[in-house]
PDB file of C-alpha atoms in Angstrom:
ATOM      1  CA  UNK M   1      43.679  95.809 246.125  1.00  0.00           C
ATOM      2  CA  UNK M   2      42.625  93.912 243.815  1.00  0.00           C
ATOM      3  CA  UNK M   3      42.304  90.059 243.571  1.00  0.00           C
ATOM      4  CA  UNK M   4      43.846  88.582 241.102  1.00  0.00           C
ATOM      5  CA  UNK M   5      42.927  87.087 238.028  1.00  0.00           C
ATOM      6  CA  UNK M   6      39.229  88.659 238.926  1.00  0.00           C
ATOM      7  CA  UNK M   7      36.381  87.957 236.167  1.00  0.00           C
ATOM      8  CA  UNK M   8      36.429  91.350 234.329  1.00  0.00           C
ATOM      9  CA  UNK M   9      32.990  92.980 234.082  1.00  0.00           C
ATOM     10  CA  UNK M  10      32.962  94.930 230.482  1.00  0.00           C
ATOM     11  CA  UNK M  11      30.881  98.011 230.328  1.00  0.00           C
ATOM     12  CA  UNK M  12      28.514  98.743 227.958  1.00  0.00           C
ATOM     13  CA  UNK M  13      30.750  99.559 224.872  1.00  0.00           C
ATOM     14  CA  UNK M  14      32.851  96.412 225.627  1.00  0.00           C
ATOM     15  CA  UNK M  15      35.287  97.645 227.339  1.00  0.00           C
ATOM     16  CA  UNK M  16      36.825  96.762 230.529  1.00  0.00           C
ATOM     17  CA  UNK M  17      35.087  98.026 233.739  1.00  0.00           C
ATOM     18  CA  UNK M  18      37.822  97.482 235.595  1.00  0.00           C
ATOM     19  CA  UNK M  19      41.384  99.482 234.500  1.00  0.00           C
ATOM     20  CA  UNK M  20      43.132  97.534 237.437  1.00  0.00           C
ATOM     21  CA  UNK M  21      47.032  96.106 236.417  1.00  0.00           C
ATOM     22  CA  UNK M  22      46.020  92.764 236.981  1.00  0.00           C
ATOM     23  CA  UNK M  23      42.895  93.502 234.448  1.00  0.00           C
ATOM     24  CA  UNK M  24      45.488  94.938 231.545  1.00  0.00           C
ATOM     25  CA  UNK M  25      47.671  92.205 231.250  1.00  0.00           C
ATOM     26  CA  UNK M  26      45.028  89.462 231.215  1.00  0.00           C
ATOM     27  CA  UNK M  27      45.323  89.368 227.414  1.00  0.00           C
ATOM     28  CA  UNK M  28      48.352  88.548 227.887  1.00  0.00           C
ATOM     29  CA  UNK M  29      48.659  85.738 230.238  1.00  0.00           C
ATOM     30  CA  UNK M  30      45.054  84.362 227.790  1.00  0.00           C
ATOM     31  CA  UNK M  31      47.491  84.633 224.654  1.00  0.00           C
ATOM     32  CA  UNK M  32      50.523  82.688 226.426  1.00  0.00           C
ATOM     33  CA  UNK M  33      47.858  79.516 226.628  1.00  0.00           C
ATOM     34  CA  UNK M  34      46.896  79.898 222.586  1.00  0.00           C
ATOM     35  CA  UNK M  35      50.213  81.044 221.201  1.00  0.00           C
ATOM     36  CA  UNK M  36      51.142  77.580 223.188  1.00  0.00           C
ATOM     37  CA  UNK M  37      48.006  75.378 221.761  1.00  0.00           C
ATOM     38  CA  UNK M  38      49.370  76.781 218.179  1.00  0.00           C
ATOM     39  CA  UNK M  39      52.777  76.108 218.666  1.00  0.00           C
ATOM     40  CA  UNK M  40      52.025  72.381 219.348  1.00  0.00           C
ATOM     41  CA  UNK M  41      50.143  72.901 216.177  1.00  0.00           C
ATOM     42  CA  UNK M  42      53.343  73.607 214.491  1.00  0.00           C
ATOM     43  CA  UNK M  43      55.023  71.809 215.699  1.00  0.00           C
ATOM     44  CA  UNK M  44      52.378  68.221 215.081  1.00  0.00           C
ATOM     45  CA  UNK M  45      52.741  69.412 211.081  1.00  0.00           C
ATOM     46  CA  UNK M  46      56.118  69.355 211.113  1.00  0.00           C
ATOM     47  CA  UNK M  47      57.047  65.957 212.313  1.00  0.00           C
ATOM     48  CA  UNK M  48      53.774  65.489 210.069  1.00  0.00           C
ATOM     49  CA  UNK M  49      54.271  66.368 206.874  1.00  0.00           C
ATOM     50  CA  UNK M  50      58.113  64.286 206.574  1.00  0.00           C
ATOM     51  CA  UNK M  51      56.089  61.998 207.249  1.00  0.00           C
ATOM     52  CA  UNK M  52      53.190  61.463 205.087  1.00  0.00           C
ATOM     53  CA  UNK M  53      56.557  62.364 202.594  1.00  0.00           C
ATOM     54  CA  UNK M  54      58.159  59.579 203.415  1.00  0.00           C
ATOM     55  CA  UNK M  55      55.129  57.363 202.739  1.00  0.00           C
ATOM     56  CA  UNK M  56      54.195  58.880 199.491  1.00  0.00           C
ATOM     57  CA  UNK M  57      57.992  57.887 198.311  1.00  0.00           C
ATOM     58  CA  UNK M  58      58.110  54.610 199.855  1.00  0.00           C
ATOM     59  CA  UNK M  59      54.317  53.515 197.743  1.00  0.00           C
ATOM     60  CA  UNK M  60      56.005  55.414 194.647  1.00  0.00           C
ATOM     61  CA  UNK M  61      58.871  52.878 194.748  1.00  0.00           C
ATOM     62  CA  UNK M  62      57.521  50.113 195.297  1.00  0.00           C
ATOM     63  CA  UNK M  63      54.972  50.879 191.844  1.00  0.00           C
ATOM     64  CA  UNK M  64      57.985  51.584 189.477  1.00  0.00           C
ATOM     65  CA  UNK M  65      60.502  48.838 191.464  1.00  0.00           C
ATOM     66  CA  UNK M  66      63.608  49.511 191.137  1.00  0.00           C
ATOM     67  CA  UNK M  67      65.038  53.338 190.407  1.00  0.00           C
ATOM     68  CA  UNK M  68      68.122  52.759 188.184  1.00  0.00           C
ATOM     69  CA  UNK M  69      68.234  51.004 184.807  1.00  0.00           C
ATOM     70  CA  UNK M  70      70.796  47.309 183.668  1.00  0.00           C
ATOM     71  CA  UNK M  71      70.655  47.709 180.355  1.00  0.00           C
ATOM     72  CA  UNK M  72      74.596  46.959 180.332  1.00  0.00           C
ATOM     73  CA  UNK M  73      76.402  44.025 179.171  1.00  0.00           C
ATOM     74  CA  UNK M  74      76.637  42.922 183.022  1.00  0.00           C
ATOM     75  CA  UNK M  75      73.876  43.613 184.215  1.00  0.00           C
ATOM     76  CA  UNK M  76      71.740  42.228 181.273  1.00  0.00           C
ATOM     77  CA  UNK M  77      73.141  38.556 183.251  1.00  0.00           C
ATOM     78  CA  UNK M  78      70.591  39.787 186.113  1.00  0.00           C
ATOM     79  CA  UNK M  79      67.986  38.436 183.338  1.00  0.00           C
ATOM     80  CA  UNK M  80      66.628  34.301 184.506  1.00  0.00           C
ATOM     81  CA  UNK M  81      64.587  32.247 182.861  1.00  0.00           C
ATOM     82  CA  UNK M  82      60.825  32.562 184.114  1.00  0.00           C
ATOM     83  CA  UNK M  83      60.836  35.972 185.209  1.00  0.00           C
ATOM     84  CA  UNK M  84      57.533  37.652 184.455  1.00  0.00           C
ATOM     85  CA  UNK M  85      57.377  41.113 182.204  1.00  0.00           C
ATOM     86  CA  UNK M  86      56.547  42.867 185.563  1.00  0.00           C
ATOM     87  CA  UNK M  87      60.042  42.165 186.803  1.00  0.00           C
ATOM     88  CA  UNK M  88      62.509  42.292 183.986  1.00  0.00           C
ATOM     89  CA  UNK M  89      60.329  46.372 182.976  1.00  0.00           C
ATOM     90  CA  UNK M  90      61.394  46.638 187.045  1.00  0.00           C
ATOM     91  CA  UNK M  91      64.422  46.312 186.249  1.00  0.00           C
ATOM     92  CA  UNK M  92      65.045  47.232 182.572  1.00  0.00           C
ATOM     93  CA  UNK M  93      62.547  50.346 181.979  1.00  0.00           C
ATOM     94  CA  UNK M  94      60.566  50.570 179.273  1.00  0.00           C
ATOM     95  CA  UNK M  95      61.614  48.556 176.206  1.00  0.00           C
ATOM     96  CA  UNK M  96      62.531  50.067 172.817  1.00  0.00           C
ATOM     97  CA  UNK M  97      60.269  48.091 170.694  1.00  0.00           C
ATOM     98  CA  UNK M  98      57.903  44.370 170.283  1.00  0.00           C
ATOM     99  CA  UNK M  99      58.854  42.392 167.730  1.00  0.00           C
ATOM    100  CA  UNK M 100      56.607  38.949 167.359  1.00  0.00           C
ATOM    101  CA  UNK M 101      58.671  36.116 166.391  1.00  0.00           C
ATOM    102  CA  UNK M 102      56.067  33.249 166.281  1.00  0.00           C
ATOM    103  CA  UNK M 103      54.759  32.366 169.873  1.00  0.00           C
ATOM    104  CA  UNK M 104      57.044  34.423 171.395  1.00  0.00           C
ATOM    105  CA  UNK M 105      57.131  38.344 172.104  1.00  0.00           C
ATOM    106  CA  UNK M 106      60.594  39.747 172.264  1.00  0.00           C
ATOM    107  CA  UNK M 107      61.176  43.604 173.838  1.00  0.00           C
ATOM    108  CA  UNK M 108      63.596  44.981 172.912  1.00  0.00           C
ATOM    109  CA  UNK M 109      66.179  47.230 174.938  1.00  0.00           C
ATOM    110  CA  UNK M 110      68.889  49.144 174.280  1.00  0.00           C
ATOM    111  CA  UNK M 111      70.549  52.784 174.007  1.00  0.00           C
ATOM    112  CA  UNK M 112      71.459  52.586 170.170  1.00  0.00           C
ATOM    113  CA  UNK M 113      73.357  56.004 169.107  1.00  0.00           C
ATOM    114  CA  UNK M 114      75.128  57.269 166.600  1.00  0.00           C
ATOM    115  CA  UNK M 115      78.474  58.800 168.279  1.00  0.00           C
ATOM    116  CA  UNK M 116      79.758  55.383 169.188  1.00  0.00           C
ATOM    117  CA  UNK M 117      80.796  53.179 166.153  1.00  0.00           C
ATOM    118  CA  UNK M 118      79.018  50.152 168.151  1.00  0.00           C
ATOM    119  CA  UNK M 119      75.792  49.722 170.070  1.00  0.00           C
ATOM    120  CA  UNK M 120      74.416  46.621 171.684  1.00  0.00           C
ATOM    121  CA  UNK M 121      70.554  46.527 171.540  1.00  0.00           C
ATOM    122  CA  UNK M 122      69.471  43.225 173.886  1.00  0.00           C
ATOM    123  CA  UNK M 123      65.568  41.360 172.896  1.00  0.00           C
ATOM    124  CA  UNK M 124      64.313  39.531 175.522  1.00  0.00           C
ATOM    125  CA  UNK M 125      62.048  37.870 174.468  1.00  0.00           C
ATOM    126  CA  UNK M 126      58.512  35.524 175.916  1.00  0.00           C
ATOM    127  CA  UNK M 127      56.662  33.092 175.822  1.00  0.00           C
ATOM    128  CA  UNK M 128      52.722  32.822 177.853  1.00  0.00           C
ATOM    129  CA  UNK M 129      54.396  35.099 179.725  1.00  0.00           C
ATOM    130  CA  UNK M 130      57.732  34.527 180.839  1.00  0.00           C
ATOM    131  CA  UNK M 131      61.455  34.719 179.959  1.00  0.00           C
ATOM    132  CA  UNK M 132      62.294  32.520 177.604  1.00  0.00           C
ATOM    133  CA  UNK M 133      65.645  34.023 175.596  1.00  0.00           C
ATOM    134  CA  UNK M 134      67.312  36.416 176.630  1.00  0.00           C
ATOM    135  CA  UNK M 135      69.641  37.547 172.023  1.00  0.00           C
ATOM    136  CA  UNK M 136      72.511  39.901 171.730  1.00  0.00           C
ATOM    137  CA  UNK M 137      72.181  42.137 168.807  1.00  0.00           C
ATOM    138  CA  UNK M 138      75.623  44.364 168.046  1.00  0.00           C
ATOM    139  CA  UNK M 139      75.022  46.945 165.244  1.00  0.00           C
ATOM    140  CA  UNK M 140      76.798  49.105 163.670  1.00  0.00           C
ATOM    141  CA  UNK M 141      77.117  52.895 163.633  1.00  0.00           C
ATOM    142  CA  UNK M 142      78.507  53.306 160.376  1.00  0.00           C
ATOM    143  CA  UNK M 143      76.871  55.130 157.568  1.00  0.00           C
ATOM    144  CA  UNK M 144      77.734  54.610 154.233  1.00  0.00           C
ATOM    145  CA  UNK M 145      78.267  57.759 152.531  1.00  0.00           C
ATOM    146  CA  UNK M 146      76.138  57.788 149.079  1.00  0.00           C
ATOM    147  CA  UNK M 147      78.378  60.085 146.758  1.00  0.00           C
ATOM    148  CA  UNK M 148      81.687  57.899 146.781  1.00  0.00           C
ATOM    149  CA  UNK M 149      79.989  54.275 148.927  1.00  0.00           C
ATOM    150  CA  UNK M 150      82.438  54.572 151.058  1.00  0.00           C
ATOM    151  CA  UNK M 151      81.534  53.777 154.821  1.00  0.00           C
ATOM    152  CA  UNK M 152      82.237  56.904 157.160  1.00  0.00           C
ATOM    153  CA  UNK M 153      82.861  56.364 161.351  1.00  0.00           C
ATOM    154  CA  UNK M 154      80.176  58.378 163.651  1.00  0.00           C
ATOM    155  CA  UNK M 155      80.673  61.790 163.888  1.00  0.00           C
ATOM    156  CA  UNK M 156      83.104  61.731 161.198  1.00  0.00           C
ATOM    157  CA  UNK M 157      82.008  63.993 158.270  1.00  0.00           C
ATOM    158  CA  UNK M 158      81.766  62.358 154.719  1.00  0.00           C
ATOM    159  CA  UNK M 159      84.013  62.500 152.022  1.00  0.00           C
ATOM    160  CA  UNK M 160      84.382  64.732 149.055  1.00  0.00           C
ATOM    161  CA  UNK M 161      81.767  64.457 147.078  1.00  0.00           C
ATOM    162  CA  UNK M 162      83.482  64.145 143.870  1.00  0.00           C
ATOM    163  CA  UNK M 163      86.231  61.937 143.785  1.00  0.00           C
ATOM    164  CA  UNK M 164      89.333  62.352 142.205  1.00  0.00           C
ATOM    165  CA  UNK M 165      91.752  60.150 140.881  1.00  0.00           C
TER     166      UNK M 165
END
């Protein structure tokens, strides 16, 4: 009889000298231990990936502020005097343009378009980096037909080039 889990002695070619049934299956017993450590590592990676992604999304959210814009008639009322450009930028996003008015820097926000008949653009004016005024500008998207001098509604074709009387 052979002793259980006896150390293997190898011949000169690297082949085990012991060919008993216990010696034949030692590779499977040792492999099971390696598989167990590989299994633990896989679970560690599987748990670490969502944590790293969550931390990444959280840090991006903290850097960029909110992910929505309040450039609406109701949403613009969130702005208050004394807010900084960073606070307003976090709420409204990037401005359309900058306009200087004396000592004030006025940033324009909105969604100009030529589909609706009228659209609104808001000006947020700052003095020394803090909100001083919020102004509403209403623009018409109607076009003037150069041939007839008449107004054409957005999305409508221009009138006839040669108006007959």
